[in-house]
Amino acid sequence: MAAPLYKKIAQQIKEEIQSGKWQEGETIPTEHHLSTTYGASRVTIRQAIKQLVEEGLLEKVQGSGTYVKEQKIEHNIFELVSFTEEMRRLNKEPVNQIMKFEMIQPDDHIRRMLRLGENETVFYIRRQRLVDDMPYVVEDTYLPVRLFPNLSYQIMTGSKYDYIEKEVGTKIKESFQEVIPILPDPAIAEALQVNSGQPILKIQSYSILLDGTVFEYSENHFRSDEYKFTLRASRP
Protein backbone atom coordinates (compact mmCIF):
# COMPACT_ATOMS: atom_id res chain seq x y z
CA MET A 1 0.00 0.00 0.00
CA ALA A 2 1.36 3.44 -0.96
CA ALA A 3 2.13 5.82 1.88
CA PRO A 4 -0.37 8.66 2.38
CA LEU A 5 0.53 11.89 0.58
CA TYR A 6 1.10 13.79 3.84
CA LYS A 7 3.76 11.24 4.87
CA LYS A 8 5.54 11.65 1.54
CA ILE A 9 5.50 15.42 1.94
CA ALA A 10 6.71 15.12 5.53
CA GLN A 11 9.63 13.02 4.28
CA GLN A 12 10.49 15.60 1.60
CA ILE A 13 10.45 18.38 4.17
CA LYS A 14 12.62 16.29 6.51
CA GLU A 15 15.17 15.79 3.72
CA GLU A 16 15.27 19.53 3.08
CA ILE A 17 15.90 20.18 6.78
CA GLN A 18 18.65 17.55 6.86
CA SER A 19 20.26 19.00 3.74
CA GLY A 20 20.42 22.43 5.38
CA LYS A 21 17.96 24.11 3.01
CA TRP A 22 15.86 24.98 6.05
CA GLN A 23 18.03 26.19 8.92
CA GLU A 24 17.47 25.48 12.60
CA GLY A 25 15.48 28.27 14.23
CA GLU A 26 14.11 29.43 10.86
CA THR A 27 10.40 29.96 10.27
CA ILE A 28 9.01 27.51 7.72
CA PRO A 29 7.06 28.77 4.66
CA THR A 30 3.33 29.36 5.01
CA GLU A 31 0.78 26.59 4.45
CA HIS A 32 -0.31 28.36 1.27
CA HIS A 33 3.28 28.41 -0.05
CA LEU A 34 3.86 24.77 0.86
CA SER A 35 0.53 23.80 -0.69
CA THR A 36 1.63 25.34 -3.98
CA THR A 37 5.15 23.87 -3.74
CA TYR A 38 4.00 20.31 -3.13
CA GLY A 39 0.75 20.40 -5.10
CA ALA A 40 -1.32 19.35 -2.09
CA SER A 41 -4.21 20.73 -0.11
CA ARG A 42 -3.59 22.80 2.99
CA VAL A 43 -5.19 20.03 5.05
CA THR A 44 -2.53 17.60 3.76
CA ILE A 45 0.23 20.12 4.46
CA ARG A 46 -1.14 20.58 7.98
CA GLN A 47 -0.98 16.81 8.55
CA ALA A 48 2.63 16.68 7.31
CA ILE A 49 3.62 19.53 9.63
CA LYS A 50 1.84 17.87 12.54
CA GLN A 51 3.85 14.69 11.96
CA LEU A 52 7.15 16.60 11.91
CA VAL A 53 6.20 18.46 15.10
CA GLU A 54 5.53 15.11 16.76
CA GLU A 55 8.91 13.82 15.52
CA GLY A 56 10.65 16.84 17.03
CA LEU A 57 11.89 18.36 13.78
CA LEU A 58 9.50 21.30 13.83
CA GLU A 59 7.98 23.24 16.70
CA LYS A 60 4.93 25.48 16.87
CA VAL A 61 5.18 28.72 18.84
CA GLN A 62 1.75 30.07 19.70
CA GLY A 63 1.13 33.42 18.08
CA SER A 64 4.41 33.29 16.20
CA GLY A 65 4.52 30.40 13.73
CA THR A 66 6.21 27.09 13.05
CA TYR A 67 9.98 26.81 13.21
CA VAL A 68 12.69 24.30 12.39
CA LYS A 69 13.50 23.02 15.84
CA GLU A 70 17.00 23.44 17.16
CA GLN A 71 18.31 19.94 17.70
CA LYS A 72 19.71 19.26 21.15
CA ILE A 73 21.40 16.03 22.10
CA GLU A 74 18.82 13.95 23.92
CA HIS A 75 20.17 12.15 26.97
CA ASN A 76 18.06 9.41 28.53
CA ILE A 77 18.80 9.76 32.22
CA PHE A 78 17.64 6.19 32.88
CA GLU A 79 20.29 4.71 30.58
CA LEU A 80 23.84 4.42 31.90
CA VAL A 81 26.08 5.16 28.92
CA SER A 82 29.30 7.12 28.72
CA PHE A 83 29.60 10.40 26.83
CA THR A 84 31.79 8.59 24.29
CA GLU A 85 29.19 5.87 23.75
CA GLU A 86 26.41 8.46 23.46
CA MET A 87 28.27 10.49 20.84
CA ARG A 88 29.27 7.43 18.79
CA ARG A 89 25.62 6.43 18.57
CA LEU A 90 25.12 9.76 16.81
CA ASN A 91 28.09 9.05 14.51
CA LYS A 92 30.16 11.72 16.24
CA GLU A 93 33.67 11.21 17.57
CA PRO A 94 34.24 13.00 20.90
CA VAL A 95 37.54 14.44 22.08
CA ASN A 96 38.57 14.61 25.74
CA GLN A 97 40.83 17.49 26.74
CA ILE A 98 42.39 16.89 30.16
CA MET A 99 42.37 20.15 32.11
CA LYS A 100 43.48 18.67 35.46
CA PHE A 101 44.88 15.29 36.48
CA GLU A 102 45.87 15.12 40.13
CA MET A 103 46.15 12.72 43.06
CA ILE A 104 44.54 14.45 46.04
CA GLN A 105 43.26 14.00 49.56
CA PRO A 106 39.48 14.32 49.08
CA ASP A 107 37.29 16.59 51.16
CA ASP A 108 34.63 15.17 53.45
CA HIS A 109 31.91 15.30 50.78
CA ILE A 110 33.92 13.28 48.26
CA ARG A 111 35.07 10.87 50.97
CA ARG A 112 31.48 10.25 52.00
CA MET A 113 30.23 9.77 48.43
CA LEU A 114 33.00 7.25 47.66
CA ARG A 115 32.82 5.59 51.09
CA LEU A 116 36.54 6.02 51.61
CA GLY A 117 38.73 5.33 54.59
CA GLU A 118 40.30 8.27 56.41
CA ASN A 119 43.67 8.29 54.65
CA GLU A 120 42.62 7.17 51.17
CA THR A 121 43.54 9.27 48.15
CA VAL A 122 41.68 9.81 44.89
CA PHE A 123 42.46 10.78 41.33
CA TYR A 124 40.78 14.07 40.47
CA ILE A 125 40.33 14.65 36.73
CA ARG A 126 38.67 17.58 35.01
CA ARG A 127 37.89 16.87 31.36
CA GLN A 128 36.54 19.19 28.69
CA ARG A 129 34.52 17.00 26.35
CA LEU A 130 34.25 18.29 22.80
CA VAL A 131 32.46 17.34 19.61
CA ASP A 132 33.37 19.11 16.36
CA ASP A 133 35.58 21.46 18.41
CA MET A 134 32.64 22.56 20.57
CA PRO A 135 32.70 21.86 24.33
CA TYR A 136 29.52 20.04 25.35
CA VAL A 137 30.43 18.92 28.85
CA VAL A 138 32.94 19.70 31.57
CA GLU A 139 33.38 16.70 33.85
CA ASP A 140 34.94 16.56 37.30
CA THR A 141 35.60 12.93 38.25
CA TYR A 142 36.96 11.42 41.45
CA LEU A 143 38.23 7.82 41.37
CA PRO A 144 39.78 5.94 44.32
CA VAL A 145 43.49 5.27 43.77
CA ARG A 146 43.01 1.95 45.60
CA LEU A 147 40.72 0.70 42.79
CA PHE A 148 42.62 2.12 39.84
CA PRO A 149 46.32 2.37 40.76
CA ASN A 150 47.38 2.30 37.09
CA LEU A 151 45.08 5.09 35.94
CA SER A 152 46.93 7.56 33.72
CA TYR A 153 46.51 10.84 31.90
CA GLN A 154 46.52 8.94 28.59
CA ILE A 155 43.75 6.56 29.70
CA MET A 156 41.49 9.49 30.57
CA THR A 157 41.79 10.94 27.07
CA GLY A 158 39.65 7.97 26.03
CA SER A 159 36.56 6.33 27.48
CA LYS A 160 36.66 5.91 31.24
CA TYR A 161 34.03 3.17 31.16
CA ASP A 162 35.93 1.26 28.46
CA TYR A 163 39.00 1.31 30.69
CA ILE A 164 37.10 0.10 33.74
CA GLU A 165 35.21 -2.69 31.99
CA LYS A 166 37.68 -3.81 29.30
CA GLU A 167 41.08 -3.19 30.88
CA VAL A 168 40.44 -3.42 34.62
CA GLY A 169 37.89 -6.17 33.95
CA THR A 170 35.15 -5.07 36.33
CA LYS A 171 31.48 -4.68 35.49
CA ILE A 172 29.58 -1.45 36.12
CA LYS A 173 26.13 -1.98 37.61
CA GLU A 174 24.39 1.37 37.99
CA SER A 175 24.62 5.07 38.68
CA PHE A 176 22.66 7.38 40.97
CA GLN A 177 22.20 10.87 39.58
CA GLU A 178 20.86 14.25 40.62
CA VAL A 179 20.20 16.95 38.02
CA ILE A 180 20.55 20.57 39.12
CA PRO A 181 20.19 23.74 37.01
CA ILE A 182 22.90 26.21 38.04
CA LEU A 183 24.77 29.30 36.93
CA PRO A 184 28.34 28.25 36.13
CA ASP A 185 31.32 29.57 38.01
CA PRO A 186 33.83 31.50 35.86
CA ALA A 187 36.12 28.49 35.24
CA ILE A 188 33.25 26.24 34.09
CA ALA A 189 31.73 29.02 31.97
CA GLU A 190 35.08 29.55 30.23
CA ALA A 191 35.57 25.83 29.64
CA LEU A 192 32.04 25.47 28.18
CA GLN A 193 32.42 28.73 26.23
CA VAL A 194 29.20 30.16 27.64
CA ASN A 195 28.34 33.37 29.43
CA SER A 196 28.44 33.08 33.22
CA GLY A 197 24.84 34.32 33.27
CA GLN A 198 23.63 31.43 31.08
CA PRO A 199 22.11 28.56 33.09
CA ILE A 200 23.68 25.15 32.62
CA LEU A 201 22.74 21.66 33.80
CA LYS A 202 24.83 19.97 36.46
CA ILE A 203 24.59 16.24 37.18
CA GLN A 204 26.04 14.93 40.41
CA SER A 205 26.40 11.16 40.33
CA TYR A 206 28.04 8.22 41.96
CA SER A 207 28.39 4.84 40.30
CA ILE A 208 28.81 1.32 41.63
CA LEU A 209 30.20 -1.98 40.42
CA LEU A 210 28.35 -5.30 40.43
CA ASP A 211 29.75 -6.13 43.89
CA GLY A 212 28.36 -2.88 45.33
CA THR A 213 31.67 -0.99 45.42
CA VAL A 214 31.33 2.75 44.76
CA PHE A 215 34.02 3.43 42.18
CA GLU A 216 33.30 6.96 40.96
CA TYR A 217 31.87 10.29 41.97
CA SER A 218 31.38 12.84 39.18
CA GLU A 219 30.01 16.32 38.64
CA ASN A 220 29.16 16.89 34.98
CA HIS A 221 28.35 20.35 33.64
CA PHE A 222 26.31 20.36 30.41
CA ARG A 223 25.59 23.19 27.98
CA SER A 224 21.83 23.62 28.26
CA ASP A 225 21.66 24.93 24.67
CA GLU A 226 23.09 21.64 23.34
CA TYR A 227 21.65 19.06 25.73
CA LYS A 228 18.24 18.03 26.96
CA PHE A 229 17.43 15.32 29.47
CA THR A 230 14.49 13.01 28.99
CA LEU A 231 12.55 10.84 31.41
CA ARG A 232 10.16 8.15 30.32
CA ALA A 233 7.37 7.42 32.78
CA SER A 234 4.77 4.68 32.44
CA ARG A 235 1.68 3.94 34.46
CA PRO A 236 1.75 0.71 36.46
XYZ file of C-alpha atoms in Angstrom:
236
model
C 0.000 0.000 0.000
C 1.362 3.440 -0.958
C 2.132 5.821 1.880
C -0.366 8.662 2.382
C 0.526 11.887 0.577
C 1.104 13.785 3.835
C 3.759 11.241 4.871
C 5.539 11.655 1.545
C 5.500 15.424 1.943
C 6.709 15.121 5.534
C 9.633 13.018 4.276
C 10.485 15.600 1.600
C 10.448 18.383 4.171
C 12.617 16.288 6.506
C 15.170 15.792 3.718
C 15.267 19.535 3.083
C 15.895 20.177 6.781
C 18.654 17.554 6.865
C 20.263 18.999 3.736
C 20.417 22.428 5.380
C 17.962 24.105 3.008
C 15.855 24.983 6.046
C 18.028 26.194 8.916
C 17.472 25.476 12.604
C 15.480 28.274 14.231
C 14.111 29.429 10.865
C 10.395 29.964 10.269
C 9.011 27.509 7.716
C 7.060 28.770 4.658
C 3.329 29.364 5.007
C 0.782 26.586 4.450
C -0.307 28.361 1.265
C 3.277 28.415 -0.049
C 3.861 24.766 0.856
C 0.527 23.798 -0.687
C 1.635 25.339 -3.975
C 5.150 23.866 -3.744
C 4.001 20.311 -3.134
C 0.751 20.404 -5.104
C -1.316 19.352 -2.091
C -4.211 20.726 -0.112
C -3.592 22.803 2.993
C -5.185 20.028 5.052
C -2.533 17.601 3.762
C 0.233 20.122 4.462
C -1.138 20.577 7.978
C -0.978 16.808 8.552
C 2.631 16.684 7.313
C 3.621 19.533 9.626
C 1.838 17.873 12.539
C 3.851 14.694 11.962
C 7.148 16.598 11.914
C 6.202 18.459 15.096
C 5.532 15.108 16.761
C 8.909 13.824 15.522
C 10.645 16.837 17.029
C 11.893 18.357 13.776
C 9.498 21.304 13.832
C 7.983 23.242 16.704
C 4.929 25.477 16.867
C 5.182 28.715 18.837
C 1.750 30.068 19.703
C 1.126 33.417 18.085
C 4.412 33.289 16.201
C 4.523 30.404 13.735
C 6.208 27.095 13.053
C 9.978 26.814 13.209
C 12.687 24.300 12.388
C 13.496 23.022 15.841
C 16.995 23.442 17.160
C 18.306 19.938 17.702
C 19.711 19.258 21.147
C 21.398 16.028 22.099
C 18.817 13.946 23.925
C 20.169 12.153 26.965
C 18.060 9.410 28.528
C 18.799 9.762 32.222
C 17.640 6.193 32.877
C 20.294 4.708 30.581
C 23.839 4.421 31.897
C 26.077 5.162 28.916
C 29.297 7.116 28.719
C 29.598 10.399 26.825
C 31.791 8.588 24.289
C 29.186 5.870 23.751
C 26.413 8.465 23.464
C 28.274 10.491 20.836
C 29.274 7.434 18.793
C 25.624 6.425 18.566
C 25.124 9.760 16.811
C 28.089 9.049 14.513
C 30.157 11.719 16.235
C 33.674 11.214 17.572
C 34.236 12.997 20.903
C 37.542 14.439 22.081
C 38.571 14.606 25.739
C 40.825 17.490 26.737
C 42.391 16.894 30.156
C 42.367 20.149 32.110
C 43.479 18.675 35.458
C 44.878 15.291 36.475
C 45.869 15.120 40.131
C 46.149 12.722 43.057
C 44.541 14.448 46.045
C 43.256 13.999 49.561
C 39.476 14.315 49.079
C 37.292 16.586 51.159
C 34.627 15.169 53.450
C 31.911 15.298 50.780
C 33.918 13.278 48.264
C 35.073 10.874 50.967
C 31.476 10.253 51.997
C 30.233 9.768 48.426
C 33.000 7.254 47.660
C 32.817 5.588 51.089
C 36.538 6.023 51.607
C 38.726 5.326 54.590
C 40.296 8.267 56.410
C 43.674 8.288 54.649
C 42.624 7.173 51.175
C 43.535 9.265 48.150
C 41.676 9.807 44.891
C 42.455 10.776 41.332
C 40.784 14.072 40.468
C 40.334 14.648 36.733
C 38.675 17.579 35.008
C 37.887 16.869 31.360
C 36.541 19.194 28.695
C 34.522 17.000 26.348
C 34.254 18.290 22.805
C 32.457 17.337 19.614
C 33.369 19.114 16.359
C 35.582 21.460 18.415
C 32.635 22.563 20.572
C 32.701 21.863 24.328
C 29.520 20.044 25.345
C 30.433 18.921 28.850
C 32.939 19.702 31.569
C 33.379 16.696 33.845
C 34.942 16.563 37.301
C 35.605 12.932 38.255
C 36.961 11.417 41.453
C 38.232 7.821 41.372
C 39.781 5.938 44.325
C 43.489 5.269 43.774
C 43.011 1.946 45.596
C 40.722 0.695 42.791
C 42.623 2.120 39.840
C 46.323 2.372 40.764
C 47.379 2.302 37.094
C 45.080 5.093 35.937
C 46.932 7.556 33.723
C 46.506 10.840 31.903
C 46.524 8.943 28.592
C 43.753 6.564 29.702
C 41.486 9.494 30.570
C 41.793 10.942 27.065
C 39.655 7.967 26.025
C 36.564 6.329 27.479
C 36.658 5.911 31.243
C 34.027 3.167 31.162
C 35.927 1.258 28.458
C 39.004 1.313 30.689
C 37.095 0.102 33.741
C 35.215 -2.689 31.987
C 37.683 -3.808 29.301
C 41.078 -3.193 30.880
C 40.443 -3.421 34.624
C 37.887 -6.169 33.955
C 35.148 -5.071 36.334
C 31.475 -4.683 35.491
C 29.580 -1.455 36.116
C 26.133 -1.981 37.608
C 24.392 1.372 37.986
C 24.615 5.069 38.684
C 22.655 7.384 40.973
C 22.202 10.868 39.576
C 20.864 14.253 40.621
C 20.197 16.949 38.020
C 20.554 20.573 39.121
C 20.189 23.737 37.007
C 22.896 26.210 38.036
C 24.768 29.305 36.929
C 28.339 28.249 36.126
C 31.325 29.571 38.015
C 33.834 31.501 35.855
C 36.117 28.492 35.238
C 33.251 26.241 34.093
C 31.732 29.018 31.971
C 35.075 29.555 30.226
C 35.569 25.826 29.637
C 32.043 25.473 28.178
C 32.420 28.727 26.225
C 29.197 30.157 27.642
C 28.339 33.372 29.426
C 28.440 33.080 33.218
C 24.837 34.319 33.274
C 23.633 31.428 31.082
C 22.114 28.560 33.094
C 23.682 25.150 32.623
C 22.738 21.658 33.797
C 24.827 19.968 36.462
C 24.588 16.242 37.178
C 26.036 14.930 40.415
C 26.397 11.163 40.328
C 28.043 8.219 41.965
C 28.395 4.836 40.296
C 28.811 1.320 41.626
C 30.201 -1.980 40.418
C 28.350 -5.302 40.430
C 29.749 -6.126 43.888
C 28.356 -2.877 45.328
C 31.667 -0.989 45.423
C 31.327 2.750 44.758
C 34.016 3.427 42.180
C 33.296 6.961 40.965
C 31.866 10.293 41.965
C 31.381 12.839 39.182
C 30.013 16.316 38.639
C 29.165 16.893 34.978
C 28.348 20.348 33.643
C 26.315 20.358 30.413
C 25.587 23.191 27.985
C 21.826 23.623 28.260
C 21.655 24.928 24.674
C 23.085 21.642 23.344
C 21.648 19.055 25.730
C 18.243 18.026 26.963
C 17.430 15.316 29.474
C 14.488 13.007 28.994
C 12.553 10.837 31.413
C 10.156 8.152 30.316
C 7.369 7.425 32.784
C 4.774 4.679 32.444
C 1.675 3.944 34.456
C 1.750 0.705 36.459
